[in-house]
Each structure stands twice: as C-alpha cells, then as structure tokens.
Coordinates of C-alpha atoms in Angstrom, one line a residue:
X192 CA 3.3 9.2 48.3
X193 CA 0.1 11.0 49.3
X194 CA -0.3 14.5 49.7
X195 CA -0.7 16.3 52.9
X196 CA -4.8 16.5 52.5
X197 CA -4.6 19.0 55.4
X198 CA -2.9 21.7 53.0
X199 CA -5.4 20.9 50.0
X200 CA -8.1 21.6 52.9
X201 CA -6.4 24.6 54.3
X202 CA -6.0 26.1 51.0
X203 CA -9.7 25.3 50.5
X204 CA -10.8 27.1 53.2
X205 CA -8.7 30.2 53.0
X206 CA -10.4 30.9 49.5
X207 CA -13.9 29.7 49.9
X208 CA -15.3 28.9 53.2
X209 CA -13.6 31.7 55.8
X210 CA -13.5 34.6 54.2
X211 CA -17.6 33.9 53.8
X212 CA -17.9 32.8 57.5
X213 CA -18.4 29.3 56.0
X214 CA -18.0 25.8 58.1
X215 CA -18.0 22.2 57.1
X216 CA -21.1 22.0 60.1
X217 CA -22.9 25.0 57.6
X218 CA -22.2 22.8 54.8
X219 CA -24.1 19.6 56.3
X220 CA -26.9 22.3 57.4
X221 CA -27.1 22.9 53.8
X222 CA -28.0 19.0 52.6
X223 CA -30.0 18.8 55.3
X224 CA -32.7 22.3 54.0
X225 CA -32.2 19.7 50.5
X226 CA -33.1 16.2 51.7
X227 CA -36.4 17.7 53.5
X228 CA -37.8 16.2 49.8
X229 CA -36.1 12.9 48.2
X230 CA -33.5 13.0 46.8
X231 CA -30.4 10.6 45.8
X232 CA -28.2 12.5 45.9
X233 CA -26.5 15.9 45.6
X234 CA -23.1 18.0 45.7
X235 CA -22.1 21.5 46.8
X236 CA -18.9 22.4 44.0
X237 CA -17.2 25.6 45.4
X238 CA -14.5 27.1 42.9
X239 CA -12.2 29.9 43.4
X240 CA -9.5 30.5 40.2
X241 CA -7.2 33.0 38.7
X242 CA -5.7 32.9 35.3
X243 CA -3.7 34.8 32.5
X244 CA -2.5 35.1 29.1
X245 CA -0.2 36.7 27.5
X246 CA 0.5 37.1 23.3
X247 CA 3.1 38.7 21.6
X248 CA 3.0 39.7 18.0
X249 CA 6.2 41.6 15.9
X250 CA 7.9 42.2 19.3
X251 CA 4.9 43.7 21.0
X252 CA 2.9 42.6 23.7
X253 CA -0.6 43.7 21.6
X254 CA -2.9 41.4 24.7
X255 CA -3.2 40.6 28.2
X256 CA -6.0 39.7 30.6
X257 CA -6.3 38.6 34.1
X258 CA -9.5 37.1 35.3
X259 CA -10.4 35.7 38.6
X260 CA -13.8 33.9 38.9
X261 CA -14.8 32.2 42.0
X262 CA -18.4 30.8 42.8
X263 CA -20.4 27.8 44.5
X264 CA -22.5 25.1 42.1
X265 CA -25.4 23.3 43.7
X266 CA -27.0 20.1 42.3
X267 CA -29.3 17.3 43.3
X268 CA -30.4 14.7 41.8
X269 CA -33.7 12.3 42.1
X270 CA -33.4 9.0 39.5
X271 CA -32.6 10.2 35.9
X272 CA -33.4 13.9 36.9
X273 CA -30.9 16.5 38.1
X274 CA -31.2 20.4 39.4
X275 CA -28.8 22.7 39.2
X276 CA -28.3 26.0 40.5
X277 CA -25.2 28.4 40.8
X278 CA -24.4 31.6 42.5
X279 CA -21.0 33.7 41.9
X280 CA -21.5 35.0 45.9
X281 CA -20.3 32.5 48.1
X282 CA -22.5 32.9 51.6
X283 CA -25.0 30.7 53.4
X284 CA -27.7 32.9 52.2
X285 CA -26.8 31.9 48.4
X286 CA -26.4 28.5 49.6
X287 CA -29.7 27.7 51.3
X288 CA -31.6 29.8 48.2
X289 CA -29.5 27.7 45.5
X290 CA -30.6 24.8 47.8
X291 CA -34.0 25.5 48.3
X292 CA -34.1 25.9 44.0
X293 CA -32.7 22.5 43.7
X294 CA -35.5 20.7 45.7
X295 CA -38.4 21.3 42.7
X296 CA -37.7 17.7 41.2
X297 CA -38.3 15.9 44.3
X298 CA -41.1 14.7 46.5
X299 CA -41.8 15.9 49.9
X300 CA -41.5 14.1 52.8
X301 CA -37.1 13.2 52.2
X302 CA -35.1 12.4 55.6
X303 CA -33.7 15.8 56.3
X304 CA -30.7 14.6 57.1
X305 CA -27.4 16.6 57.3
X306 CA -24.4 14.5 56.7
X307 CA -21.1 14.4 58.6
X308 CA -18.6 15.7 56.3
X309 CA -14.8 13.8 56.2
X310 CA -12.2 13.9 53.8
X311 CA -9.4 11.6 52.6
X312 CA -6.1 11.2 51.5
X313 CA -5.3 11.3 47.5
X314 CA -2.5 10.6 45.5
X315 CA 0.1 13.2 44.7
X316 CA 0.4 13.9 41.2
X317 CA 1.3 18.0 40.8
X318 CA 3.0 20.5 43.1
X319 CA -0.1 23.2 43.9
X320 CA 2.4 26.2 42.5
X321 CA 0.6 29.0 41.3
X322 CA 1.9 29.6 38.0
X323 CA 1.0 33.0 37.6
X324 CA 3.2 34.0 41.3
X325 CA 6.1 32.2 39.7
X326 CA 8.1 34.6 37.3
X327 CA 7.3 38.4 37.4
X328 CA 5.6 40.1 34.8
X329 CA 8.9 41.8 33.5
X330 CA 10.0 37.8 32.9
X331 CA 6.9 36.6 31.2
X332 CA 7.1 39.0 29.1
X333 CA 11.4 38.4 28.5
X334 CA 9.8 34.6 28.0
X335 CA 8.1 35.4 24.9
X336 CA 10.8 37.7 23.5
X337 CA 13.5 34.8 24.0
X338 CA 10.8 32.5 21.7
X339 CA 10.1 34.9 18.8
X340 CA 14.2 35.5 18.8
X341 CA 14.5 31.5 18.7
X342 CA 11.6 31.1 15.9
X343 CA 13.6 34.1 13.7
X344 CA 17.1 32.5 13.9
X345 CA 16.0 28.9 13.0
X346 CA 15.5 30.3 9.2
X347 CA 15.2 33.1 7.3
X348 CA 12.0 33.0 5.9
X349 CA 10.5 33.9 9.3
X350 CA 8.5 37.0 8.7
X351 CA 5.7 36.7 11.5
X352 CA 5.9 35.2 15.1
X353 CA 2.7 35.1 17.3
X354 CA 3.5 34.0 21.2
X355 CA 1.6 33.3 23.8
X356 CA 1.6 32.3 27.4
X357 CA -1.1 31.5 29.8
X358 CA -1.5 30.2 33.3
X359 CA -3.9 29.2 35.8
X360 CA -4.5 28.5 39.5
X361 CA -7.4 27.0 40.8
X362 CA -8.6 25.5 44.1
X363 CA -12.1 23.8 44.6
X364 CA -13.7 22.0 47.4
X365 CA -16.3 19.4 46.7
X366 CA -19.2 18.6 49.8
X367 CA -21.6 15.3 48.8
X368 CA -24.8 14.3 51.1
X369 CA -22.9 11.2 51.4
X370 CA -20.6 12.7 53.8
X371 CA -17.3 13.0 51.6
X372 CA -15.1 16.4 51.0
X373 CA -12.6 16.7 48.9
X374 CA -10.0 19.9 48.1
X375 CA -7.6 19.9 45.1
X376 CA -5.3 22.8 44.0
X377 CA -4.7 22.4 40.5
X378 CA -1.8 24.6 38.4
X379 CA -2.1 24.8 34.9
X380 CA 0.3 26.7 32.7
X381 CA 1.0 26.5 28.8
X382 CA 3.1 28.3 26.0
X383 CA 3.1 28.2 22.2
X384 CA 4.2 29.6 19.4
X385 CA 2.7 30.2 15.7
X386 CA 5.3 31.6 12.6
X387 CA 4.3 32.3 9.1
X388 CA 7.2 31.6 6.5
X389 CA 7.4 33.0 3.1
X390 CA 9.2 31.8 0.6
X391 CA 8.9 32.6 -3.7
X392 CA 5.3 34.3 -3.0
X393 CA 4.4 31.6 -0.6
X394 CA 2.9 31.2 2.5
X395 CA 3.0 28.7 5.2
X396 CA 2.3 28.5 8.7
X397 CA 3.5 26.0 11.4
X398 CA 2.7 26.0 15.4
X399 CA 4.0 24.0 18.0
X400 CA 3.9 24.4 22.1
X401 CA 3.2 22.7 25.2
X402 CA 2.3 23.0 28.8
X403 CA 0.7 20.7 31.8
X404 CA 0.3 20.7 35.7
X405 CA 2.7 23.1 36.8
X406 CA 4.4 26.2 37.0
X407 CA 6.3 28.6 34.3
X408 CA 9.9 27.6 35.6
X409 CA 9.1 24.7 33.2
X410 CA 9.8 26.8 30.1
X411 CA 13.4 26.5 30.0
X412 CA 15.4 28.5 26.9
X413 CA 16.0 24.7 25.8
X414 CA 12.0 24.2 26.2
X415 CA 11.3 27.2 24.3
X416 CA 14.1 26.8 21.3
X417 CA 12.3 22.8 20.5
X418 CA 9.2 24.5 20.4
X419 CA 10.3 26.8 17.7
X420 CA 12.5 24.5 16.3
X421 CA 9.5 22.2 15.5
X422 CA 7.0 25.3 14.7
X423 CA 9.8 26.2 12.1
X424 CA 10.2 23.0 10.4
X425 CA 5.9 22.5 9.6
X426 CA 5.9 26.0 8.4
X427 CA 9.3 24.4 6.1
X428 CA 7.4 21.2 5.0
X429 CA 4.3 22.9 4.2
X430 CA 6.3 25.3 1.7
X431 CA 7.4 22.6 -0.5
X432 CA 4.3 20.1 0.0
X433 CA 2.9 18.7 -3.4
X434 CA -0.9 18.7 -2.6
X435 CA -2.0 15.0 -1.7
X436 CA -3.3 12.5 -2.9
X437 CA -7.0 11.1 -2.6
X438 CA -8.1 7.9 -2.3
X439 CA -8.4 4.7 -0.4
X440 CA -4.7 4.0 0.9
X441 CA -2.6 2.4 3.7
X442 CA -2.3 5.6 6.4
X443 CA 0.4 5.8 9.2
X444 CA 0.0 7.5 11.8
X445 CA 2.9 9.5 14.0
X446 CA 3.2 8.8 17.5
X447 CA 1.8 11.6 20.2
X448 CA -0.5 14.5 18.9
X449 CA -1.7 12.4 16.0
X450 CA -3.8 10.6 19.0
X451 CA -6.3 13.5 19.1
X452 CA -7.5 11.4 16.3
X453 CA -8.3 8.5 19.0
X454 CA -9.8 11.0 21.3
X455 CA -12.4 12.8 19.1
X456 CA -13.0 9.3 17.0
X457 CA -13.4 6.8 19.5
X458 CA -13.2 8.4 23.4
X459 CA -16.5 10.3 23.1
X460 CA -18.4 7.5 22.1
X461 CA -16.9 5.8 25.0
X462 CA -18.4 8.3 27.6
X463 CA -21.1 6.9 29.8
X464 CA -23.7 9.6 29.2
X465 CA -23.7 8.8 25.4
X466 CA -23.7 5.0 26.0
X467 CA -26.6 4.9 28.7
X468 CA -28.7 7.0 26.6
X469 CA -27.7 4.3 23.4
X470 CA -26.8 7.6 21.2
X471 CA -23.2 6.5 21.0
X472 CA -22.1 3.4 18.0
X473 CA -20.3 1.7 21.1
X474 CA -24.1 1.7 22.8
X475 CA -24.6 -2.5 24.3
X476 CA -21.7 -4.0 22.7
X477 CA -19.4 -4.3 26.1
X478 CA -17.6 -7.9 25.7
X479 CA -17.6 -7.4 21.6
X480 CA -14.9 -7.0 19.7
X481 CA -14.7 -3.6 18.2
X482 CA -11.4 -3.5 16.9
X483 CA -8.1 -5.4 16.1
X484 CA -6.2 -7.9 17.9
X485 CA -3.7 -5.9 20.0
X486 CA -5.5 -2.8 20.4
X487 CA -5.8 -1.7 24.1
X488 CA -7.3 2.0 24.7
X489 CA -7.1 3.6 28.5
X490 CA -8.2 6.6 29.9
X491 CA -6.0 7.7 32.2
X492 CA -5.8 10.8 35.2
X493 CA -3.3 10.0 37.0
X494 CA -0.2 10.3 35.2
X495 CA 2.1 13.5 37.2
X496 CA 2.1 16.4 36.3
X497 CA -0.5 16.1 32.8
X498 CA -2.4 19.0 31.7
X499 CA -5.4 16.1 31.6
X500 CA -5.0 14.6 35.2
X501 CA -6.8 15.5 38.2
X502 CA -6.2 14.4 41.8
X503 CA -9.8 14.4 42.3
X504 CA -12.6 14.4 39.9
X505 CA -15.1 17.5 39.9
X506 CA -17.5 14.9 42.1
X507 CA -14.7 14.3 44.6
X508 CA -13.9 11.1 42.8
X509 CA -10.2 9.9 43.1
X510 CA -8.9 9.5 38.9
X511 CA -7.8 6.1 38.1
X512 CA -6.6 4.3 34.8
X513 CA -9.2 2.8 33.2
X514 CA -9.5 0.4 30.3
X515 CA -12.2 1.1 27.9
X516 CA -10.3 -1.9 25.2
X517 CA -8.3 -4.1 25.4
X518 CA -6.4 -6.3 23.4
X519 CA -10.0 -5.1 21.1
X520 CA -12.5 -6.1 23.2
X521 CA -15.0 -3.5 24.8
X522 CA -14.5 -3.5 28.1
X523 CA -15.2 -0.3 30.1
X524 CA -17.0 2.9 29.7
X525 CA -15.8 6.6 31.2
X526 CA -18.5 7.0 34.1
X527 CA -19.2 10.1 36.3
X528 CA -21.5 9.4 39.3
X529 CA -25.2 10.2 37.7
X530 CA -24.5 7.8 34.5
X531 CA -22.6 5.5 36.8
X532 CA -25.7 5.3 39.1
X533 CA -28.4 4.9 36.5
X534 CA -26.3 2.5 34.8
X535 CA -25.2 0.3 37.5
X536 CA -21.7 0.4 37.6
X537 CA -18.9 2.4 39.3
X538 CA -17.8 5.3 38.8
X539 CA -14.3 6.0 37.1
X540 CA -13.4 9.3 38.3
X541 CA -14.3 11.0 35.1
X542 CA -16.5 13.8 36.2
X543 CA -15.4 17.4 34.6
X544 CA -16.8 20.3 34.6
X545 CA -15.7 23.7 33.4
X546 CA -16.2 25.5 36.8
X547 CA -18.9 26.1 39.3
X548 CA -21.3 27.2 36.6
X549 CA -21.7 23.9 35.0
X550 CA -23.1 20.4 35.9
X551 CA -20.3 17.7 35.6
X552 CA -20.7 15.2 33.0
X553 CA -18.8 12.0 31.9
X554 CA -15.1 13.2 30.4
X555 CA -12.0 12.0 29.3
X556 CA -8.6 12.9 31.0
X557 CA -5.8 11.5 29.5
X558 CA -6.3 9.0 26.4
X559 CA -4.1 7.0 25.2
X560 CA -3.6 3.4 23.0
X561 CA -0.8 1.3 24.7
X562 CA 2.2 0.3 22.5
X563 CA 2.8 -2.5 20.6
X564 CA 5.9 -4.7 19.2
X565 CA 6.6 -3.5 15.9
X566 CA 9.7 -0.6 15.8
X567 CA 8.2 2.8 13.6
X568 CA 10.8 2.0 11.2
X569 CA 9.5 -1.2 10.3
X570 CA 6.1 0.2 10.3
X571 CA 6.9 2.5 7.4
X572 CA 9.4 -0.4 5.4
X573 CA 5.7 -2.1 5.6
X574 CA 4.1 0.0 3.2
X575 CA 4.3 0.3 -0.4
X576 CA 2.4 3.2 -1.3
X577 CA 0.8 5.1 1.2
X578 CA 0.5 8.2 3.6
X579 CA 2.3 9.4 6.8
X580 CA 0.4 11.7 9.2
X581 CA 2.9 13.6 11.4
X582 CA 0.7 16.2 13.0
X583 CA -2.6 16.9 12.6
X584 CA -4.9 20.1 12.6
X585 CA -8.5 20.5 13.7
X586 CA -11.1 17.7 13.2
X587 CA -14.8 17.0 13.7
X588 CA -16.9 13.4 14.6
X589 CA -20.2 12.4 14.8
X590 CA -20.9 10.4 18.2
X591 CA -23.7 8.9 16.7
X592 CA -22.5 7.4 13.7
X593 CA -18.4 7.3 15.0
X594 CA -18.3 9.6 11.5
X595 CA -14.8 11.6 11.4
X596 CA -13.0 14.1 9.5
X597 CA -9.1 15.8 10.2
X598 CA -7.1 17.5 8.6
X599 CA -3.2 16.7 8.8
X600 CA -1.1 19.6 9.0
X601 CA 1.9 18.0 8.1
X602 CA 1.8 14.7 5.9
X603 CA 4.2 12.8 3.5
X604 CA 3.8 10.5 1.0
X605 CA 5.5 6.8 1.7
X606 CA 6.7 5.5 -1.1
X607 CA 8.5 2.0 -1.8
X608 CA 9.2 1.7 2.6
X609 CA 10.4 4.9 2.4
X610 CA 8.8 8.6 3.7
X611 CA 9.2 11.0 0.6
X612 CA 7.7 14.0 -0.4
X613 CA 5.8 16.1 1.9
X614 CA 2.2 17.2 0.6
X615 CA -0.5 19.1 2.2
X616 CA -4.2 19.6 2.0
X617 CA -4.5 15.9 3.7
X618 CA -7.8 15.3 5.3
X619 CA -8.6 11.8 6.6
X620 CA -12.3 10.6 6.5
X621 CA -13.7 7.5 8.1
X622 CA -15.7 5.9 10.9
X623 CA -14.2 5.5 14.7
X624 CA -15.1 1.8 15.0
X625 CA -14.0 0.9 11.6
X626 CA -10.6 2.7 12.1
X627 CA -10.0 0.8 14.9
X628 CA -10.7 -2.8 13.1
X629 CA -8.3 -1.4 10.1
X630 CA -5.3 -1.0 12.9
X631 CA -2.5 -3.8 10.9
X632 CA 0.7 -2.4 12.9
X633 CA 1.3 -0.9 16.8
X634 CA 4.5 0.9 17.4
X635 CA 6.6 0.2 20.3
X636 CA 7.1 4.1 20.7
X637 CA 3.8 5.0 23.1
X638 CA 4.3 9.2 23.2
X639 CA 2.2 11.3 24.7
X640 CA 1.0 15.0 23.4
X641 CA 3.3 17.9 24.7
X642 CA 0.3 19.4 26.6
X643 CA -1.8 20.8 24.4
X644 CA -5.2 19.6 24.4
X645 CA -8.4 21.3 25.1
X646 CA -11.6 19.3 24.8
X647 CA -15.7 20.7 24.2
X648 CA -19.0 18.6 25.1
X649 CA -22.2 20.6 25.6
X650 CA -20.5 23.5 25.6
X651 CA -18.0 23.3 28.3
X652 CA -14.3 23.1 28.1
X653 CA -11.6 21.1 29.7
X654 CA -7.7 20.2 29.4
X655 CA -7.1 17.1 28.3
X656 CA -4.5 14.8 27.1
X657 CA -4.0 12.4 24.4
X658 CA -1.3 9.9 23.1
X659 CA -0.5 6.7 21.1
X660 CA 2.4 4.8 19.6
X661 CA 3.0 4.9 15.5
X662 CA -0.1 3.5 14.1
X663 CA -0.8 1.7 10.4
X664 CA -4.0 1.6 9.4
X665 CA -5.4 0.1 6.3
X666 CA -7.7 1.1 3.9
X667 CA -7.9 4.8 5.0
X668 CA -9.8 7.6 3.1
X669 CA -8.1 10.1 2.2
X670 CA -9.2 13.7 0.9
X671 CA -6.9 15.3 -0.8
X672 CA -6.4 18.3 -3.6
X673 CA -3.9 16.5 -6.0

C-alpha cells in the first residue's frame, strides 16, 4: 500500500509554503542563489508542529501547555564541512538570507543551478490523525481521571497518582539540490502513569505507559487499566525487594523495555558519524565478529504505527530495515547522507533531527535483536544462581569505550531454575561489545517496548523504539546494595 503522496504534499503546502506565498519554482530559485559557490550538496527542512501535555496529580489537573513551533532549516554542505542556518519566519526573504549564510564554506565560481523539484511515493505506515483534534479537552482530561481511578483500585496502598498525556502533530517538507521533495505528516501521542505505594513506613514507586504513531482513541479503558495494572505491581515488588546482590553472575534479561539496554550499549556506537570519525569501539571492524553466534541486531523504521518509525527520514530518505549484525558478524552501520557520503556507502534512512533548528545526524529508529529458539522458561530453568532484569530504569554508556551502567527497576533473584525473591538497588555494569559476546541463550519471545522511548545525541531529542526477546548473558556485573 502506498500513501496518496498528493495529500502528504497538500498538507505540506497548506502549512508551509502558501500561506508564505511559497512555490516549489521559489524553492529551486533558492539552490540556485547557493550553488553560485561549490557545493555538494544541500537541503531546505521546512517544519510546522503543534503539541500538548497534560498531568494530573491528587485528582487535579496542576499542568498544561500548548506549543506550536513552525520554521525553515537551511544547510549545505562542501566535503567534510557543513553550514547551517535557521529562521522561525518562513518567506523567501528568510530563505535567500539563510541561503546566502550558508555559502561561506564554499568556493566561488559553483554552477548556479536551480534543480527541478519532484516527489515520490512512500510506504504507508501511520494514519496522519492529529492527535490533539481527536478527543475534546473535557475527554482528555476524563482520560486521566479514568487512570488515577484504575491505579487506586488495583491496591490499597496507593497513596499518590501522577498522569499524564501528551500529543503531537507535525508536518514537514524536505527540498534537496538534487531535485527530490518529500512531505510526511507524522502523529505522535503517549500516556503514562507514575503511583507511589506505602506500605509499614515504606515507600515505593512504579511507572508504566505507552504511546506510538497515532491518535488518542488508542487509549482504550482496557489500555489504560494494563497500564496501571503493571505501574501497580513494580511499585508491589519494590516494597518487598531484599536489596541485591553484587557480583559477577549469570543475568537474564526480560523481553521488550529491557532492550533500551541494546540501544544505549551497542546502537550508538553503531551510528555512522561515530564510526567514520573512529570515536566509536565498533570503528573498522565491519566483517568481524563482535558478538555470539546467533545474535542478529536491526534497526528498523518501518514497522506501522511505532513511536520510532518514520515514513521519510528528516533528509527525505525512505526508512528501511537495516542489519547492523547478524548471526554476530558486523555488518552495517546507521548512515544519514553526510556520513554516508564521506564514507562511501549508502544511506540507510537514518537522518533525525529534532526540528527545523537542528542539523540531522545519523540516528536510530526502532532497535531491536531478532529472536532466537530457546522458550523464556527454559532460559530461566538454565540458571543456577543468578539475576532476572524485568524492567529497567535510566542508564548511561560511553561511545568510546562501549562502557555502560543501568539501573533495573524491577529485578529478582533466580535461584535453583526458578525466579524467587524480588530485590532492588540492581545496577548492571559492563562493556557493549563484551555483553554481546557473553549472550549464552535467545528467546523465542521478540517484544517490542510499549512506546516509550525518547533518545539524546548532541543535544537533540527524538522518539525511538527498542525491543528484544529474553536474553541470558553470562558473566554480568552486577552492583548491588546487599
């Protein structure tokens, strides 16, 4: 199925081009005032985008914003160097002058020529809905309400609900001097929920929510009650935990969410800016083995409806699946255009930016490592004495070194084949390509995060997505406070 690219483009224009007296004719007018000096290459990013949020706390709405940000990016590059300039007014004026202040890292004497701009055809993987047009206030508001009163009747020992909504809608339009123009429209809603549980002077917190590529008719009551459900039942855990262990030990890993690990461990130092530069510990080594038999990672931003996937890349770039490993062997690196260029390869359709303010660079969308054979439950009968991750918290990793520290926010001891006792204060410590030579055991239960992810590089934010089957790993260090 493919989507009707004239709706993408009339959307386009209705937000960013007419209402400025803008024309795709204007637009090639534009290159042309840049390619009067030499350049390579160079993009005009136009970005129009409204969003929300929403939070509720003891029954009271105590936040709420509205934003709407719209502006045009211009870049060119010229070999390894780029110019960038942005403007939040939209009009041929701002154009030519951010234009003109891109043509300082070239030479004179470029062809001046203004390219005929065409678009294409991409695959359909989310209805354009704008979440925030899709309930009425009244009802978001009734939304949250419905999931603090779901959080409080799961147990008792509920004595503090924080909820929150948020929502975007965002339409770009991407021009490149090599003639191709691209349009996406690109929903983006999510809700979660945070409760505090106290029990005998104790103290516990658990969260849990979820979200992706469409609107808020996604939140169902049966949505909302498995969200508190789940939030409930960390906050539960944590109250009895025994603190953990420390030590070298076997570690299992639960499917879904606990793949942020893979993400922050292993995908950054799989991004093409990193590896062409030889800053990442992945630098040269495409062909080598870097981790077990079995092991096959993939980037991929084309899976419907994914808080991470994009019809088009924010370089006009179709997504695609890519395979960075597989079956353990190096094979692929996450490429936008510049690092793709330099590097002499194509690009993968990984080039994100935050919005029209910011220069794109090399960024994952959805991340996942593909399943195995083995059934979870045999994965945990495997081990003798060791630790089960569930979920985990926040976590921190050093591209250079592949260096990483999480912490799990909710963990059990295995004991004998068996999960037992739940303990807390977990934090694993080791090295991205080490971990991934340590995988012994790949569940056949692939699961992907409920929509949660938000990822930083440089300073720029995007949604992401992450996933993975039941992982054992061997020889894991663990920091613990028992």
């Amino acid at each position: 199925m493919t989507i009707d690219q004239n709706s993408h483009f009339l959307t386009a224009e209705q937000h960013l081009l007419t209402p400025y007296n803008l024309s795709a004719p204007q637009l090639s007018g534009v290159f042309g005032e840049m390619f009067g000096h030499r350049l390579d290459a160079a993009d005009l990013y136009f970005q129009f985008a409204r969003s929300e949020a929403w939070s509720l706390e003891e029954g009271i709405v105590k936040s709420g914003s509205f934003n709407i940000e719209q502006g045009v990016g211009v870049r060119a590059v010229s070999g390894e160097k780029t110019a960038f300039a942005y403007s939040d007014e939209i009009s041929l004026p701002a154009l030519l002058g951010a234009a003109r202040a891109t043509r300082a890292i070239a030479a004179q004497g470029g062809s001046g020529r203004a390219p005929l701009l065409t678009g294409r055809g991409v695959p359909a993987l989310y209805v354009g809905t704008d979440p925030l047009a899709s309930l009425p206030d009244a009802e978001k508001v009734s939304l949250l309400e419905r999931l603090e009163q779901f959080a409080r009747a799961a147990d008792p020992r509920v004595t503090q609900v924080m909820a929150h909504i948020a929502g975007s809608w965002e339409t770009v339009l991407i021009a490149r001097s090599d003639g191709h123009l691209a349009a996406d429209v690109r929903p983006l809603s999510r809700v979660s929920v945070t409760v505090i549980l106290e029990a005998n002077g104790k103290r516990e917190q658990g969260s849990a929510g979820g979200g992706g590529r469409f609107d808020y008719g996604y939140f169902t009551d049966t949505v909302l009650k498995e969200y508190a459900r789940l939030a409930v039942h960390q906050a539960a855990i944590n109250l009895t935990a025994r603190p953990a262990p420390a030590g070298e030990m076997t570690v299992v890993l639960g499917n879904g969410w606990p793949g942020i690990l893979l993400h922050e461990a292993i995908g950054h130092g799989l991004e093409g800016d990193f590896n062409r530069k030889g800053s990442s510990a992945f630098s040269g080594r495409i062909g080598q083995r870097v981790a077990a038999k079995g092991v096959t990672v993939v980037d991929d931003g084309t899976i419907a409806d994914r808080r991470g996937s994009l019809s088009v890349d924010d370089e006009g770039n179709p997504t695609q699946r890519t395979v960075l490993i597989e079956d353990g062997i190096l094979v692929g690196y996450l490429q936008d255009t510049l690092n793709a260029r330099l590097m002499k390869v194509a690009p993968t359709g990984n080039g994100r930016r935050e919005s029209y303010a910011h220069m794109p660079l090399p960024r994952m969308t959805n991340t996942t490592m593909e399943a195995g054979n083995r059934d979870p439950r045999e994965i945990i009968a495997s081990v003798k004495k060791g630790l089960y991750a569930a979920n985990f918290g926040g976590g921190q990793v050093d591209i250079t070194s592949g260096k990483f520290v999480f912490s799990a926010a909710e963990a059990y001891l295995i004991e004998n084949g068996k999960i037992g006792a739940p303990v807390k204060g977990a934090t694993l410590i080791g090295n991205g390509p080490d971990v991934l030579k340590r995988v012994a055991m790949i569940g056949n239960d692939l699961a992907l995060d409920p929509g949660v992810g938000t990822c930083g590089k440089e300073g720029q934010s995007v949604p992401v997505g992450v996933g993975q089957p039941t992982l054992r790993i061997d020889g894991l260090t663990v920091g613990g406070t028992g």
